[in-house]
Amino acid sequence: MSVTMVSGPAAGASRRTRLVEVVVPVYNEERVLAASVGRLHAYLSGDFPYGFRVTIADNASTDGTWTIAQRLARELPGVRAVHLDQKGRGRALRRVWESSDADVVGYMDVDLSTDLDAFLPLVAPLMTGHSDLAIGTRLSPWSNVVRGPKREIISRSYNLLLRSLMGARFSDAQCGFKAARTEVVQALLPAVQDEAWFFDTELLLLAEQHGLRIHEVPVDWVDDPDSRVDIVRTAVDDLKGMWRVARGSLAAPAAPPSRTSVRTQIPVFAVIGAISTVAHLALFWMLRSVLPPVAANAIALFVTAVANTAANRRFTFGVRGRAGALRHHLGGLVAFVAGLALTTAGLSVLPGGAPRAAELAAVIVANGLATLLRFLLLRSWVFAPRKDSR
């Protein structure tokens, strides 16, 4: 789909008060809605230098959320409420953003896990025209994040997959703290298909595809222990979205791999393999405290295998660009399955109740064999020059 972009600040913006519209998408959030919107309104009224509008987008709540949203719209100036008959965060954002007359539109999660002091740095480069979109990131070294290991692992693994499989350059697709110039969003929205949790990611990938500038702001973020988000279902939906967006690249011709010799490739592969092994063992050791050994090994190996394939694709075999990336990673997953079989077999020979150090030793030995097998598969099959690229 053709997307027409507009550069620079919104037309006519200098002739009126600059306006930011903040959407708070909600579904069955009566427990926190009033307190969160009150806090957000107080911040925007007192410390924010631009005009604002807060839109509570209730997507098909079945509790008292809509009643509270209507009351807040009556009591607080600059607050309005919109009701949708269907669920979906992406659907709620699309409904508000596509008809907004603000200079900048954004959204934040209703639990306000992200510190509001980051909101002005988020929208300022959009107001000046320096950037087109802006996102909060919890994965910056300058971010201060408090959350459990489960969410930390899932978030980092998902963003690793985005960078490896999709070639994404932004660091945190899932942080519920984003903004964009309105005319840019309204140009992109017709091409965004998702209506739920993958909406953010798809919008950002599309923006990068069109060469738009994405500004990142490190945030202070505290996990809400009572969050209603179904983490597993959300992760599955995100993976489905990634597959839908990426599957077109299966048919795209990849750049032919570099024809460097084995003697040149082996040292590079060895360095990448050593780093991957350390990362695999560290992740296995951390996961082992909450998961059985086989499950901990499978997750740790999968995450590091994706990163390993991406690194070898670029540095060992000299393939760059997004073309053919998904095909290469699917081939790399075959090597992952072989490695998983070897490491699982190594763990299975241990007696029940074996110390964790013994489990680690078994994984190290099996991983060494898997690394050798991986190199042979990558060189002779995954990154072997294709007949149609010669």
CSV table of C-alpha atoms in Angstrom, one decimal:
chain,number,residue,atom,x,y,z
A,1,MET,CA,0.0,0.0,0.0
A,2,SER,CA,1.3,3.4,-0.9
A,3,VAL,CA,1.9,5.7,2.1
A,4,THR,CA,2.3,9.4,1.6
A,5,MET,CA,4.5,11.1,4.3
A,6,VAL,CA,4.4,14.7,5.5
A,7,SER,CA,7.6,16.2,6.7
A,8,GLY,CA,8.1,19.0,9.3
A,9,PRO,CA,5.7,20.2,12.0
A,10,ALA,CA,2.0,20.0,11.4
A,11,ALA,CA,0.7,22.6,8.9
A,12,GLY,CA,-0.7,25.7,10.7
A,13,ALA,CA,0.6,24.5,14.1
A,14,SER,CA,2.3,27.8,14.8
A,15,ARG,CA,-0.9,29.7,14.4
A,16,ARG,CA,-2.7,28.0,17.3
A,17,THR,CA,-2.0,26.2,20.6
A,18,ARG,CA,-0.1,23.0,20.0
A,19,LEU,CA,-2.2,20.1,21.0
A,20,VAL,CA,-1.3,16.6,22.2
A,21,GLU,CA,-3.9,13.9,22.4
A,22,VAL,CA,-3.2,11.1,24.9
A,23,VAL,CA,-5.2,7.9,24.5
A,24,VAL,CA,-5.7,5.6,27.5
A,25,PRO,CA,-7.0,2.3,26.2
A,26,VAL,CA,-8.9,0.3,28.8
A,27,TYR,CA,-10.7,-3.0,29.2
A,28,ASN,CA,-12.3,-3.8,32.6
A,29,GLU,CA,-10.0,-1.4,34.5
A,30,GLU,CA,-12.5,0.1,37.1
A,31,ARG,CA,-10.0,-0.6,39.9
A,32,VAL,CA,-7.4,1.9,38.6
A,33,LEU,CA,-9.0,4.1,36.0
A,34,ALA,CA,-10.1,7.0,38.2
A,35,ALA,CA,-6.8,7.2,40.1
A,36,SER,CA,-4.7,6.9,37.0
A,37,VAL,CA,-6.6,9.4,34.9
A,38,GLY,CA,-6.6,11.8,37.8
A,39,ARG,CA,-2.9,11.6,38.2
A,40,LEU,CA,-2.3,12.0,34.4
A,41,HIS,CA,-4.6,15.0,34.3
A,42,ALA,CA,-2.9,16.6,37.3
A,43,TYR,CA,0.5,16.2,35.6
A,44,LEU,CA,-0.6,17.6,32.2
A,45,SER,CA,-2.4,20.5,33.9
A,46,GLY,CA,0.5,21.5,36.0
A,47,ASP,CA,3.8,20.7,34.2
A,48,PHE,CA,3.0,20.2,30.6
A,49,PRO,CA,3.8,23.1,28.2
A,50,TYR,CA,1.3,22.1,25.4
A,51,GLY,CA,-2.4,21.9,25.2
A,52,PHE,CA,-3.7,18.4,25.9
A,53,ARG,CA,-6.7,16.1,25.5
A,54,VAL,CA,-7.0,12.8,27.3
A,55,THR,CA,-9.2,10.3,25.6
A,56,ILE,CA,-10.3,7.2,27.6
A,57,ALA,CA,-10.9,4.5,24.9
A,58,ASP,CA,-13.1,1.8,26.5
A,59,ASN,CA,-12.9,-1.3,24.3
A,60,ALA,CA,-15.9,-3.4,25.2
A,61,SER,CA,-15.5,-3.4,29.0
A,62,THR,CA,-18.0,-5.6,30.9
A,63,ASP,CA,-17.5,-4.1,34.4
A,64,GLY,CA,-18.0,-0.5,35.6
A,65,THR,CA,-15.2,1.0,33.5
A,66,TRP,CA,-17.4,2.8,31.0
A,67,THR,CA,-19.5,4.4,33.8
A,68,ILE,CA,-16.3,5.7,35.5
A,69,ALA,CA,-14.9,6.9,32.1
A,70,GLN,CA,-18.1,8.9,31.5
A,71,ARG,CA,-17.9,10.5,35.0
A,72,LEU,CA,-14.3,11.5,34.5
A,73,ALA,CA,-15.1,13.1,31.2
A,74,ARG,CA,-17.8,15.2,32.9
A,75,GLU,CA,-15.7,16.2,35.9
A,76,LEU,CA,-12.2,16.8,34.4
A,77,PRO,CA,-11.7,19.5,31.6
A,78,GLY,CA,-9.8,18.1,28.7
A,79,VAL,CA,-10.9,14.6,29.3
A,80,ARG,CA,-13.3,12.7,27.0
A,81,ALA,CA,-14.5,9.1,26.8
A,82,VAL,CA,-15.0,6.9,23.7
A,83,HIS,CA,-16.7,3.5,23.7
A,84,LEU,CA,-16.0,0.7,21.3
A,85,ASP,CA,-18.1,-2.5,21.0
A,86,GLN,CA,-15.1,-4.7,20.3
A,87,LYS,CA,-12.0,-5.5,22.2
A,88,GLY,CA,-8.5,-4.7,21.0
A,89,ARG,CA,-5.9,-2.1,22.0
A,90,GLY,CA,-5.0,-1.5,18.4
A,91,ARG,CA,-8.6,-1.1,17.5
A,92,ALA,CA,-9.1,1.5,20.2
A,93,LEU,CA,-6.0,3.5,19.2
A,94,ARG,CA,-6.9,3.4,15.5
A,95,ARG,CA,-10.4,4.7,16.3
A,96,VAL,CA,-9.1,7.7,18.1
A,97,TRP,CA,-6.0,8.5,16.1
A,98,GLU,CA,-7.5,8.3,12.6
A,99,SER,CA,-9.9,11.2,13.4
A,100,SER,CA,-7.7,13.3,15.8
A,101,ASP,CA,-7.0,16.9,15.1
A,102,ALA,CA,-4.1,17.1,17.5
A,103,ASP,CA,-0.5,17.8,16.4
A,104,VAL,CA,0.8,14.8,18.2
A,105,VAL,CA,-1.1,11.6,19.3
A,106,GLY,CA,0.1,9.1,21.8
A,107,TYR,CA,-1.0,6.6,24.3
A,108,MET,CA,0.0,5.1,27.7
A,109,ASP,CA,-1.1,2.1,29.7
A,110,VAL,CA,-3.7,2.8,32.2
A,111,ASP,CA,-1.6,1.5,35.1
A,112,LEU,CA,0.9,4.3,34.5
A,113,SER,CA,3.8,1.9,35.0
A,114,THR,CA,6.0,4.4,33.1
A,115,ASP,CA,7.0,7.5,35.1
A,116,LEU,CA,5.2,10.5,33.7
A,117,ASP,CA,8.4,12.6,33.8
A,118,ALA,CA,9.3,10.9,30.5
A,119,PHE,CA,6.3,12.2,28.7
A,120,LEU,CA,7.6,15.6,27.7
A,121,PRO,CA,10.9,14.2,26.4
A,122,LEU,CA,8.7,11.8,24.4
A,123,VAL,CA,6.7,14.4,22.6
A,124,ALA,CA,9.2,17.3,22.4
A,125,PRO,CA,11.1,16.0,19.3
A,126,LEU,CA,7.8,15.4,17.6
A,127,MET,CA,6.7,19.0,18.2
A,128,THR,CA,9.9,20.3,16.7
A,129,GLY,CA,9.7,18.0,13.7
A,130,HIS,CA,13.0,16.3,14.6
A,131,SER,CA,11.4,12.9,14.8
A,132,ASP,CA,8.3,11.2,13.4
A,133,LEU,CA,7.5,8.7,16.1
A,134,ALA,CA,8.7,8.3,19.7
A,135,ILE,CA,8.8,5.3,22.0
A,136,GLY,CA,9.6,4.7,25.6
A,137,THR,CA,12.2,2.0,26.1
A,138,ARG,CA,12.8,-0.2,29.1
A,139,LEU,CA,15.9,-1.8,27.5
A,140,SER,CA,18.2,1.2,27.5
A,141,PRO,CA,21.2,1.2,29.9
A,142,TRP,CA,19.8,4.5,31.3
A,143,SER,CA,16.3,3.0,32.0
A,144,ASN,CA,15.3,2.1,35.6
A,145,VAL,CA,13.1,-0.9,35.5
A,146,VAL,CA,11.5,-3.0,38.2
A,147,ARG,CA,9.8,-6.2,37.1
A,148,GLY,CA,10.0,-9.9,37.6
A,149,PRO,CA,12.3,-12.3,35.7
A,150,LYS,CA,9.4,-13.9,33.7
A,151,ARG,CA,8.4,-10.6,32.1
A,152,GLU,CA,12.0,-9.5,31.7
A,153,ILE,CA,12.9,-12.7,29.8
A,154,ILE,CA,9.8,-12.6,27.6
A,155,SER,CA,10.3,-8.9,26.7
A,156,ARG,CA,14.0,-9.3,25.9
A,157,SER,CA,13.4,-12.5,23.9
A,158,TYR,CA,10.6,-10.9,21.8
A,159,ASN,CA,12.7,-7.8,21.0
A,160,LEU,CA,15.7,-10.0,20.2
A,161,LEU,CA,13.5,-11.9,17.7
A,162,LEU,CA,12.3,-8.6,16.2
A,163,ARG,CA,15.9,-7.4,15.6
A,164,SER,CA,17.1,-10.8,14.4
A,165,LEU,CA,14.2,-11.9,12.2
A,166,MET,CA,12.7,-8.5,11.1
A,167,GLY,CA,15.8,-6.3,11.1
A,168,ALA,CA,14.1,-3.9,13.5
A,169,ARG,CA,16.4,-1.1,14.8
A,170,PHE,CA,14.2,0.1,17.7
A,171,SER,CA,14.9,-1.5,21.1
A,172,ASP,CA,11.5,-1.9,22.8
A,173,ALA,CA,8.4,-2.6,20.8
A,174,GLN,CA,6.1,-3.4,23.7
A,175,CYS,CA,6.5,-0.5,26.1
A,176,GLY,CA,3.0,1.1,26.5
A,177,PHE,CA,4.3,4.6,26.2
A,178,LYS,CA,4.4,5.9,22.6
A,179,ALA,CA,3.7,9.0,20.5
A,180,ALA,CA,3.8,10.2,16.9
A,181,ARG,CA,3.1,13.1,14.7
A,182,THR,CA,-0.6,12.8,13.8
A,183,GLU,CA,-0.2,13.2,10.1
A,184,VAL,CA,2.4,10.5,10.0
A,185,VAL,CA,0.2,8.1,12.0
A,186,GLN,CA,-2.8,8.8,9.8
A,187,ALA,CA,-0.8,8.1,6.7
A,188,LEU,CA,0.4,4.7,8.1
A,189,LEU,CA,-2.8,3.5,9.7
A,190,PRO,CA,-4.4,2.1,6.5
A,191,ALA,CA,-1.5,-0.2,6.0
A,192,VAL,CA,-1.6,-1.6,9.6
A,193,GLN,CA,-3.7,-4.7,9.8
A,194,ASP,CA,-3.5,-5.8,13.5
A,195,GLU,CA,-6.1,-4.6,15.9
A,196,ALA,CA,-4.7,-6.0,19.1
A,197,TRP,CA,-1.3,-6.1,20.9
A,198,PHE,CA,0.8,-6.4,17.7
A,199,PHE,CA,-0.5,-3.1,16.5
A,200,ASP,CA,2.4,-1.2,18.0
A,201,THR,CA,5.1,-3.4,16.5
A,202,GLU,CA,3.5,-3.4,13.1
A,203,LEU,CA,3.2,0.4,13.1
A,204,LEU,CA,6.9,0.7,14.0
A,205,LEU,CA,8.1,-1.8,11.4
A,206,LEU,CA,6.1,0.0,8.8
A,207,ALA,CA,7.6,3.4,9.9
A,208,GLU,CA,11.1,2.0,9.6
A,209,GLN,CA,10.3,0.5,6.2
A,210,HIS,CA,9.4,4.1,5.0
A,211,GLY,CA,12.6,5.6,6.5
A,212,LEU,CA,10.8,7.5,9.3
A,213,ARG,CA,12.8,8.6,12.3
A,214,ILE,CA,11.9,6.9,15.6
A,215,HIS,CA,13.1,8.6,18.8
A,216,GLU,CA,13.7,6.5,21.9
A,217,VAL,CA,13.4,7.7,25.5
A,218,PRO,CA,14.8,5.7,28.4
A,219,VAL,CA,12.0,5.4,31.0
A,220,ASP,CA,11.6,4.6,34.7
A,221,TRP,CA,9.1,1.7,34.7
A,222,VAL,CA,7.6,-0.3,37.6
A,223,ASP,CA,5.7,-3.5,36.8
A,224,ASP,CA,2.1,-3.7,37.9
A,225,PRO,CA,1.8,-7.0,39.7
A,226,ASP,CA,-2.0,-7.0,39.2
A,227,SER,CA,-1.8,-6.5,35.4
A,228,ARG,CA,-4.6,-8.2,33.6
A,229,VAL,CA,-2.5,-8.9,30.5
A,230,ASP,CA,-2.4,-12.5,29.5
A,231,ILE,CA,1.3,-12.7,28.8
A,232,VAL,CA,1.3,-16.1,27.1
A,233,ARG,CA,-1.6,-15.3,24.8
A,234,THR,CA,-0.1,-11.9,24.0
A,235,ALA,CA,3.3,-13.5,23.1
A,236,VAL,CA,1.6,-16.0,20.8
A,237,ASP,CA,-0.4,-13.3,19.1
A,238,ASP,CA,2.8,-11.2,18.7
A,239,LEU,CA,4.6,-14.2,17.1
A,240,LYS,CA,1.7,-14.7,14.7
A,241,GLY,CA,1.9,-11.0,13.8
A,242,MET,CA,5.6,-11.3,13.1
A,243,TRP,CA,5.1,-14.3,10.9
A,244,ARG,CA,2.4,-12.5,8.9
A,245,VAL,CA,4.6,-9.4,8.4
A,246,ALA,CA,7.7,-11.4,7.7
A,247,ARG,CA,6.5,-14.2,5.5
A,248,GLY,CA,6.7,-12.1,2.3
A,249,SER,CA,10.5,-12.1,2.7
A,250,LEU,CA,10.5,-15.9,2.1
A,251,ALA,CA,10.0,-15.1,-1.6
A,252,ALA,CA,12.5,-12.2,-1.6
A,253,PRO,CA,15.9,-13.0,-3.2
A,254,ALA,CA,18.7,-12.9,-0.6
A,255,ALA,CA,22.1,-11.4,-1.3
A,256,PRO,CA,24.5,-14.3,-2.1
A,257,PRO,CA,26.6,-15.3,0.9
A,258,SER,CA,30.3,-14.2,1.0
A,259,ARG,CA,32.5,-16.8,-0.6
A,260,THR,CA,35.2,-16.5,2.1
A,261,SER,CA,37.2,-19.7,2.9
A,262,VAL,CA,36.6,-22.0,5.8
A,263,ARG,CA,39.8,-20.8,7.3
A,264,THR,CA,38.4,-17.3,7.4
A,265,GLN,CA,35.0,-18.3,8.6
A,266,ILE,CA,36.0,-20.6,11.4
A,267,PRO,CA,37.6,-18.0,13.7
A,268,VAL,CA,34.6,-15.7,13.4
A,269,PHE,CA,32.2,-18.6,14.0
A,270,ALA,CA,34.2,-19.6,17.0
A,271,VAL,CA,34.0,-16.2,18.6
A,272,ILE,CA,30.3,-15.9,18.0
A,273,GLY,CA,29.9,-19.5,19.3
A,274,ALA,CA,31.8,-18.7,22.5
A,275,ILE,CA,29.6,-15.7,23.2
A,276,SER,CA,26.4,-17.7,22.4
A,277,THR,CA,27.5,-20.5,24.7
A,278,VAL,CA,28.1,-18.2,27.6
A,279,ALA,CA,24.8,-16.6,27.0
A,280,HIS,CA,23.1,-20.0,26.7
A,281,LEU,CA,24.6,-21.2,30.0
A,282,ALA,CA,23.8,-18.0,31.8
A,283,LEU,CA,20.2,-18.1,30.7
A,284,PHE,CA,19.9,-21.8,31.5
A,285,TRP,CA,21.3,-21.2,35.0
A,286,MET,CA,18.8,-18.4,35.6
A,287,LEU,CA,15.8,-20.3,34.1
A,288,ARG,CA,16.7,-23.4,36.0
A,289,SER,CA,15.6,-21.8,39.3
A,290,VAL,CA,12.0,-21.7,38.0
A,291,LEU,CA,11.8,-24.4,35.3
A,292,PRO,CA,12.7,-28.1,34.9
A,293,PRO,CA,16.1,-28.6,33.3
A,294,VAL,CA,14.7,-29.7,29.9
A,295,ALA,CA,12.4,-26.7,29.6
A,296,ALA,CA,15.0,-24.3,30.8
A,297,ASN,CA,17.5,-25.7,28.3
A,298,ALA,CA,15.0,-25.5,25.4
A,299,ILE,CA,14.1,-21.8,26.0
A,300,ALA,CA,17.7,-20.8,26.6
A,301,LEU,CA,18.9,-22.6,23.5
A,302,PHE,CA,16.1,-21.1,21.3
A,303,VAL,CA,16.8,-17.5,22.3
A,304,THR,CA,20.5,-17.8,21.8
A,305,ALA,CA,20.1,-19.8,18.6
A,306,VAL,CA,18.2,-17.0,17.0
A,307,ALA,CA,20.9,-14.5,18.0
A,308,ASN,CA,23.6,-16.9,16.9
A,309,THR,CA,22.1,-17.3,13.4
A,310,ALA,CA,21.7,-13.5,13.0
A,311,ALA,CA,25.3,-12.9,14.0
A,312,ASN,CA,26.7,-15.6,11.8
A,313,ARG,CA,24.5,-14.4,8.9
A,314,ARG,CA,26.2,-11.0,9.1
A,315,PHE,CA,29.7,-11.7,10.3
A,316,THR,CA,30.6,-15.3,9.3
A,317,PHE,CA,28.9,-15.6,6.0
A,318,GLY,CA,28.7,-11.9,5.0
A,319,VAL,CA,25.0,-11.6,4.3
A,320,ARG,CA,23.4,-8.2,5.0
A,321,GLY,CA,20.0,-6.7,4.6
A,322,ARG,CA,16.5,-8.1,5.3
A,323,ALA,CA,16.0,-10.0,2.1
A,324,GLY,CA,16.0,-13.8,2.8
A,325,ALA,CA,16.4,-13.2,6.6
A,326,LEU,CA,13.4,-15.3,7.5
A,327,ARG,CA,14.5,-18.2,5.2
A,328,HIS,CA,17.9,-18.2,6.9
A,329,HIS,CA,16.4,-18.2,10.3
A,330,LEU,CA,14.1,-21.0,9.5
A,331,GLY,CA,17.1,-23.0,8.3
A,332,GLY,CA,18.9,-22.0,11.5
A,333,LEU,CA,16.0,-23.4,13.5
A,334,VAL,CA,16.7,-26.8,12.0
A,335,ALA,CA,20.2,-26.5,13.5
A,336,PHE,CA,18.5,-25.4,16.8
A,337,VAL,CA,16.4,-28.6,16.8
A,338,ALA,CA,19.5,-30.7,16.3
A,339,GLY,CA,21.3,-28.8,19.1
A,340,LEU,CA,18.2,-29.2,21.3
A,341,ALA,CA,18.2,-33.0,20.7
A,342,LEU,CA,21.9,-33.3,21.7
A,343,THR,CA,21.6,-31.1,24.8
A,344,THR,CA,18.3,-32.8,25.9
A,345,ALA,CA,20.0,-36.2,25.5
A,346,GLY,CA,22.9,-35.0,27.6
A,347,LEU,CA,20.5,-34.0,30.4
A,348,SER,CA,18.5,-37.2,30.1
A,349,VAL,CA,21.4,-39.5,31.0
A,350,LEU,CA,21.8,-37.8,34.4
A,351,PRO,CA,20.2,-39.6,37.3
A,352,GLY,CA,17.3,-37.9,39.0
A,353,GLY,CA,18.2,-35.3,41.6
A,354,ALA,CA,21.6,-34.6,40.0
A,355,PRO,CA,23.2,-31.4,41.2
A,356,ARG,CA,22.8,-28.3,39.0
A,357,ALA,CA,26.6,-28.3,38.4
A,358,ALA,CA,26.3,-31.7,36.8
A,359,GLU,CA,23.4,-30.5,34.6
A,360,LEU,CA,25.6,-27.5,33.5
A,361,ALA,CA,28.5,-29.8,32.7
A,362,ALA,CA,26.2,-32.0,30.6
A,363,VAL,CA,24.9,-29.0,28.7
A,364,ILE,CA,28.4,-27.8,28.1
A,365,VAL,CA,29.6,-31.1,26.5
A,366,ALA,CA,26.4,-31.5,24.4
A,367,ASN,CA,26.5,-27.8,23.4
A,368,GLY,CA,30.1,-28.3,22.1
A,369,LEU,CA,28.9,-31.1,19.8
A,370,ALA,CA,25.9,-29.0,18.8
A,371,THR,CA,28.1,-26.1,17.9
A,372,LEU,CA,30.1,-28.2,15.5
A,373,LEU,CA,27.0,-29.6,13.9
A,374,ARG,CA,25.6,-26.0,13.6
A,375,PHE,CA,28.6,-24.8,11.7
A,376,LEU,CA,28.4,-27.7,9.2
A,377,LEU,CA,24.7,-27.1,8.7
A,378,LEU,CA,25.0,-23.3,8.3
A,379,ARG,CA,27.9,-23.5,5.8
A,380,SER,CA,26.7,-26.5,3.7
A,381,TRP,CA,23.0,-25.8,3.7
A,382,VAL,CA,21.6,-22.6,5.2
A,383,PHE,CA,24.1,-20.2,3.8
A,384,ALA,CA,25.3,-22.2,0.9
A,385,PRO,CA,25.2,-20.2,-2.4
A,386,ARG,CA,21.9,-20.9,-4.1
A,387,LYS,CA,21.9,-21.8,-7.8
A,388,ASP,CA,19.7,-18.8,-8.6
A,389,SER,CA,22.2,-16.4,-7.0
A,390,ARG,CA,25.2,-17.4,-9.0
